[in-house]
């Protein structure tokens, strides 16, 4: 995916838009977004997600009414759908690929909103012809942003603490979870980490934790789960494991910012030995820095 604007500008600009203009999205923008969606790459773990663009109908809007605040999405032009083949790291790969599409929509000047819910048996799953071994863990609304947020949207954003992000020292560590990591320690890598810090996440839980290994220059990504969050969402709403999706979003922000900044590396998946992990924390992946960037 090639963007004209720096990826950091797009990450800062993008927010969860719930109020859209009634003005339809121009055909040339639809065509560009459709091509980006069709060209979605495999995720870092190699899982494949099929993506499609659909235009919004009354039936689609009704499908959101049982999903809490998502029922307040107003006037979306359409949705980005995905059918994800089930595999051990399918949700991380899905989050990674969907976020790339969302950032491209931002490049086109469109508003977007992640919608995580129970879509596998919904009309959305029917429209993308999801097979029995595929899931639809989330969809994304898109359209032209309204000139003003509705009062309902303002209330939802305030209630969710949409602008709040955890401080640096609670997310990023040096040589283990007991070591503090400063921006001075990390130098040019501070920007990719900051783009992870401000990434969107389900219920703004921000589950990503990253440990920098100074000897190798590797960044080890961990998911620190919110207690009871996965079980509650599955039992009450039939939701996918959205904190795994969040980790894919974090990996997307980190990788795209690195590439945009000329900081080369690659993903690896061998869990490091960094000592005892905090409660509810599990390893996901590592970014191995290329020697020329050490």
XYZ file of C-alpha atoms in Angstrom:
294
model
C 0.000 0.000 0.000
C 1.513 3.317 -1.138
C 0.329 6.556 0.442
C 1.208 10.109 -0.520
C 1.072 11.353 3.053
C 3.423 10.125 5.819
C 1.817 7.181 7.590
C 2.232 9.000 10.910
C 0.002 11.828 9.623
C -2.714 9.310 8.731
C -2.490 7.562 12.118
C -2.780 10.869 13.971
C -5.638 12.066 11.744
C -7.822 8.971 11.876
C -10.461 8.590 14.592
C -13.568 6.445 15.117
C -16.176 8.370 13.122
C -19.790 7.515 13.966
C -21.498 10.432 12.211
C -21.234 10.621 8.423
C -22.427 13.114 5.852
C -25.352 12.096 3.660
C -23.150 13.007 0.669
C -22.226 9.810 -1.190
C -18.577 8.930 -1.669
C -17.382 9.735 -5.197
C -16.942 6.823 -7.610
C -13.211 7.453 -8.113
C -12.651 7.160 -4.338
C -14.769 4.016 -4.151
C -12.746 2.505 -7.006
C -9.433 3.299 -5.272
C -10.569 1.915 -1.939
C -12.011 -1.157 -3.644
C -8.658 -1.833 -5.322
C -6.784 -1.449 -2.025
C -9.202 -3.830 -0.304
C -8.900 -6.378 -3.122
C -5.089 -6.231 -2.880
C -4.983 -6.788 0.906
C -1.833 -8.795 1.718
C -1.488 -11.791 3.981
C -0.757 -10.880 7.576
C 2.634 -11.394 9.268
C 1.624 -14.897 10.408
C 0.534 -15.939 6.913
C -3.225 -16.156 7.486
C -5.411 -15.027 4.625
C -8.404 -12.730 4.947
C -10.771 -12.010 2.069
C -11.874 -8.380 1.915
C -14.783 -6.791 0.056
C -16.449 -3.404 -0.089
C -20.251 -3.142 0.116
C -22.551 -0.145 -0.002
C -24.729 0.356 3.095
C -28.386 -0.657 3.058
C -31.131 -0.329 5.667
C -30.652 -4.035 6.378
C -26.976 -3.444 7.183
C -27.779 -0.549 9.485
C -30.362 -2.667 11.304
C -27.710 -5.359 11.822
C -25.779 -2.910 14.009
C -28.615 -2.077 16.400
C -27.886 -4.962 18.764
C -24.213 -4.005 19.085
C -24.356 -1.322 21.739
C -22.880 2.014 20.645
C -22.385 0.742 17.078
C -26.134 1.077 16.649
C -25.564 4.842 16.639
C -23.516 4.816 13.432
C -25.255 7.400 11.237
C -25.255 7.570 7.421
C -22.253 5.360 6.552
C -21.759 5.065 2.794
C -20.583 1.489 3.107
C -18.595 -1.137 4.949
C -15.311 -2.974 4.531
C -16.010 -6.669 5.137
C -13.655 -9.574 5.651
C -13.997 -13.344 5.885
C -11.121 -14.830 7.884
C -10.061 -18.461 7.528
C -9.657 -19.910 11.026
C -6.055 -20.555 12.076
C -3.944 -20.086 15.233
C -3.145 -16.394 14.549
C -5.986 -15.490 12.211
C -7.269 -12.569 14.279
C -3.886 -10.857 14.541
C -3.470 -11.114 10.761
C -6.995 -9.804 10.248
C -6.386 -6.775 12.480
C -3.141 -6.042 10.641
C -4.747 -6.193 7.179
C -7.972 -4.340 8.079
C -6.028 -1.474 9.667
C -4.012 -1.053 6.461
C -7.284 -0.659 4.555
C -8.608 1.801 7.127
C -5.472 3.944 6.894
C -5.789 3.976 3.116
C -9.394 5.171 3.469
C -7.990 7.954 5.684
C -5.527 8.816 2.909
C -8.550 9.245 0.598
C -10.071 11.725 3.063
C -12.752 9.342 4.341
C -13.923 8.691 7.874
C -13.941 5.160 9.282
C -15.022 3.248 12.359
C -13.952 -0.200 13.563
C -17.016 -2.274 14.497
C -16.165 -5.348 16.540
C -19.087 -7.646 17.205
C -20.885 -10.873 16.409
C -20.927 -10.833 12.623
C -20.184 -14.471 11.748
C -23.899 -15.325 11.483
C -25.033 -11.905 10.312
C -26.117 -10.411 7.008
C -22.530 -9.202 6.631
C -21.302 -12.816 6.617
C -23.911 -13.656 3.989
C -22.807 -10.776 1.763
C -19.195 -11.945 1.733
C -20.297 -15.610 1.425
C -18.336 -16.692 4.508
C -17.598 -20.440 4.540
C -18.050 -22.662 7.588
C -14.329 -22.444 8.374
C -14.325 -18.626 8.134
C -15.329 -15.967 10.648
C -16.256 -12.294 10.349
C -14.681 -10.851 13.522
C -15.298 -7.173 12.723
C -16.317 -4.796 9.956
C -15.412 -1.175 9.258
C -17.841 1.592 8.330
C -16.707 4.340 5.963
C -18.020 7.528 4.393
C -17.520 11.272 4.287
C -17.293 12.653 7.812
C -20.106 14.964 8.886
C -19.102 18.568 9.537
C -20.120 18.150 13.182
C -20.313 15.171 15.523
C -23.756 14.340 16.849
C -24.373 14.800 20.564
C -24.687 11.019 20.885
C -21.272 10.516 19.287
C -19.695 13.104 21.589
C -21.205 11.324 24.596
C -19.947 7.925 23.399
C -16.419 9.240 22.807
C -16.386 10.903 26.221
C -17.642 7.751 27.932
C -15.046 5.580 26.218
C -12.208 8.011 26.918
C -11.476 7.939 23.178
C -8.624 10.453 23.352
C -6.989 8.880 26.402
C -3.952 6.648 25.954
C -1.862 4.861 28.551
C 1.461 6.570 29.338
C 4.683 5.400 27.685
C 6.131 3.836 30.842
C 3.187 1.429 31.255
C 3.468 0.081 27.701
C 7.160 -0.093 26.741
C 10.020 -1.784 28.599
C 13.737 -2.482 28.327
C 15.268 -5.969 28.640
C 12.280 -7.355 30.537
C 9.144 -6.076 32.188
C 11.071 -4.671 35.144
C 13.185 -2.327 33.035
C 11.959 1.148 32.110
C 12.385 2.395 28.544
C 12.808 6.089 27.770
C 12.626 7.896 24.458
C 16.318 8.704 24.943
C 17.115 4.971 25.136
C 15.303 4.206 21.927
C 16.148 7.226 19.751
C 14.784 6.910 16.194
C 12.543 3.992 17.219
C 10.461 6.237 19.478
C 8.144 7.213 16.615
C 7.064 3.651 15.657
C 6.395 2.962 19.345
C 4.366 6.153 19.672
C 2.239 5.077 16.694
C 1.510 1.847 18.601
C 0.654 3.827 21.738
C -2.024 5.881 19.963
C -3.502 2.952 17.983
C -7.238 2.186 18.254
C -8.325 -0.783 20.368
C -11.554 -2.444 21.481
C -13.074 -0.462 24.366
C -9.800 1.529 24.360
C -8.175 -1.244 26.458
C -4.742 -0.886 24.740
C -3.491 -4.439 25.420
C -0.108 -4.126 23.688
C 3.106 -4.294 25.689
C 6.521 -4.134 23.992
C 9.908 -5.122 25.418
C 13.025 -3.775 23.690
C 16.012 -6.120 23.873
C 19.029 -3.810 23.725
C 21.580 -6.522 22.858
C 19.821 -7.503 19.626
C 17.676 -4.437 18.913
C 14.577 -6.651 18.837
C 11.116 -5.490 19.872
C 9.033 -8.222 21.520
C 5.245 -7.746 21.323
C 3.011 -9.081 24.111
C -0.730 -8.985 24.728
C -1.693 -8.073 28.296
C -5.321 -9.064 28.581
C -8.024 -7.246 30.489
C -9.331 -9.669 33.096
C -12.658 -11.221 32.092
C -12.970 -9.070 28.948
C -12.726 -11.904 26.400
C -15.082 -14.236 28.319
C -17.675 -11.546 28.989
C -17.781 -10.389 25.360
C -18.078 -13.938 24.065
C -20.804 -14.968 26.502
C -22.917 -11.811 26.226
C -22.372 -10.801 22.599
C -20.704 -13.738 20.836
C -17.782 -11.474 19.964
C -14.430 -12.593 18.601
C -11.297 -12.230 20.733
C -10.883 -8.535 19.953
C -7.697 -8.041 21.949
C -5.952 -10.329 19.480
C -7.293 -8.113 16.686
C -5.844 -5.143 18.588
C -2.401 -6.749 18.507
C -2.608 -6.973 14.720
C -3.446 -3.264 14.588
C -0.405 -2.500 16.757
C 1.843 -4.600 14.495
C 0.488 -2.774 11.452
C 1.227 0.674 12.920
C 4.716 -0.355 13.997
C 5.715 -1.973 10.688
C 4.266 0.732 8.442
C 5.925 3.505 10.460
C 9.265 1.686 10.384
C 9.096 1.253 6.612
C 8.031 4.864 6.102
C 11.030 5.973 8.188
C 13.587 3.700 6.506
C 13.951 1.516 9.614
C 14.296 -1.999 8.266
C 13.477 -5.264 9.968
C 11.217 -8.306 9.845
C 8.798 -10.253 12.012
C 9.845 -13.406 13.856
C 7.884 -15.656 16.172
C 10.302 -17.355 18.563
C 9.452 -16.385 22.125
C 12.444 -14.781 23.878
C 13.655 -15.556 27.376
C 13.170 -12.266 29.176
C 12.135 -13.501 32.609
C 8.765 -13.788 34.288
C 5.798 -12.247 32.499
C 3.134 -10.168 34.261
C -0.245 -11.741 34.943
C -2.499 -12.269 31.891
C 0.386 -11.490 29.531
C 1.236 -13.643 26.507
C 3.837 -13.462 23.753
C 2.720 -12.605 20.208
C 5.646 -11.705 17.910
C 9.005 -9.950 17.624
C 10.368 -7.330 15.249
C 13.979 -8.130 14.411
C 15.893 -5.000 13.502
C 18.170 -5.154 10.472
C 21.878 -4.752 11.346
C 22.189 -1.423 9.475
C 19.611 0.110 11.833
C 21.255 -0.935 15.093
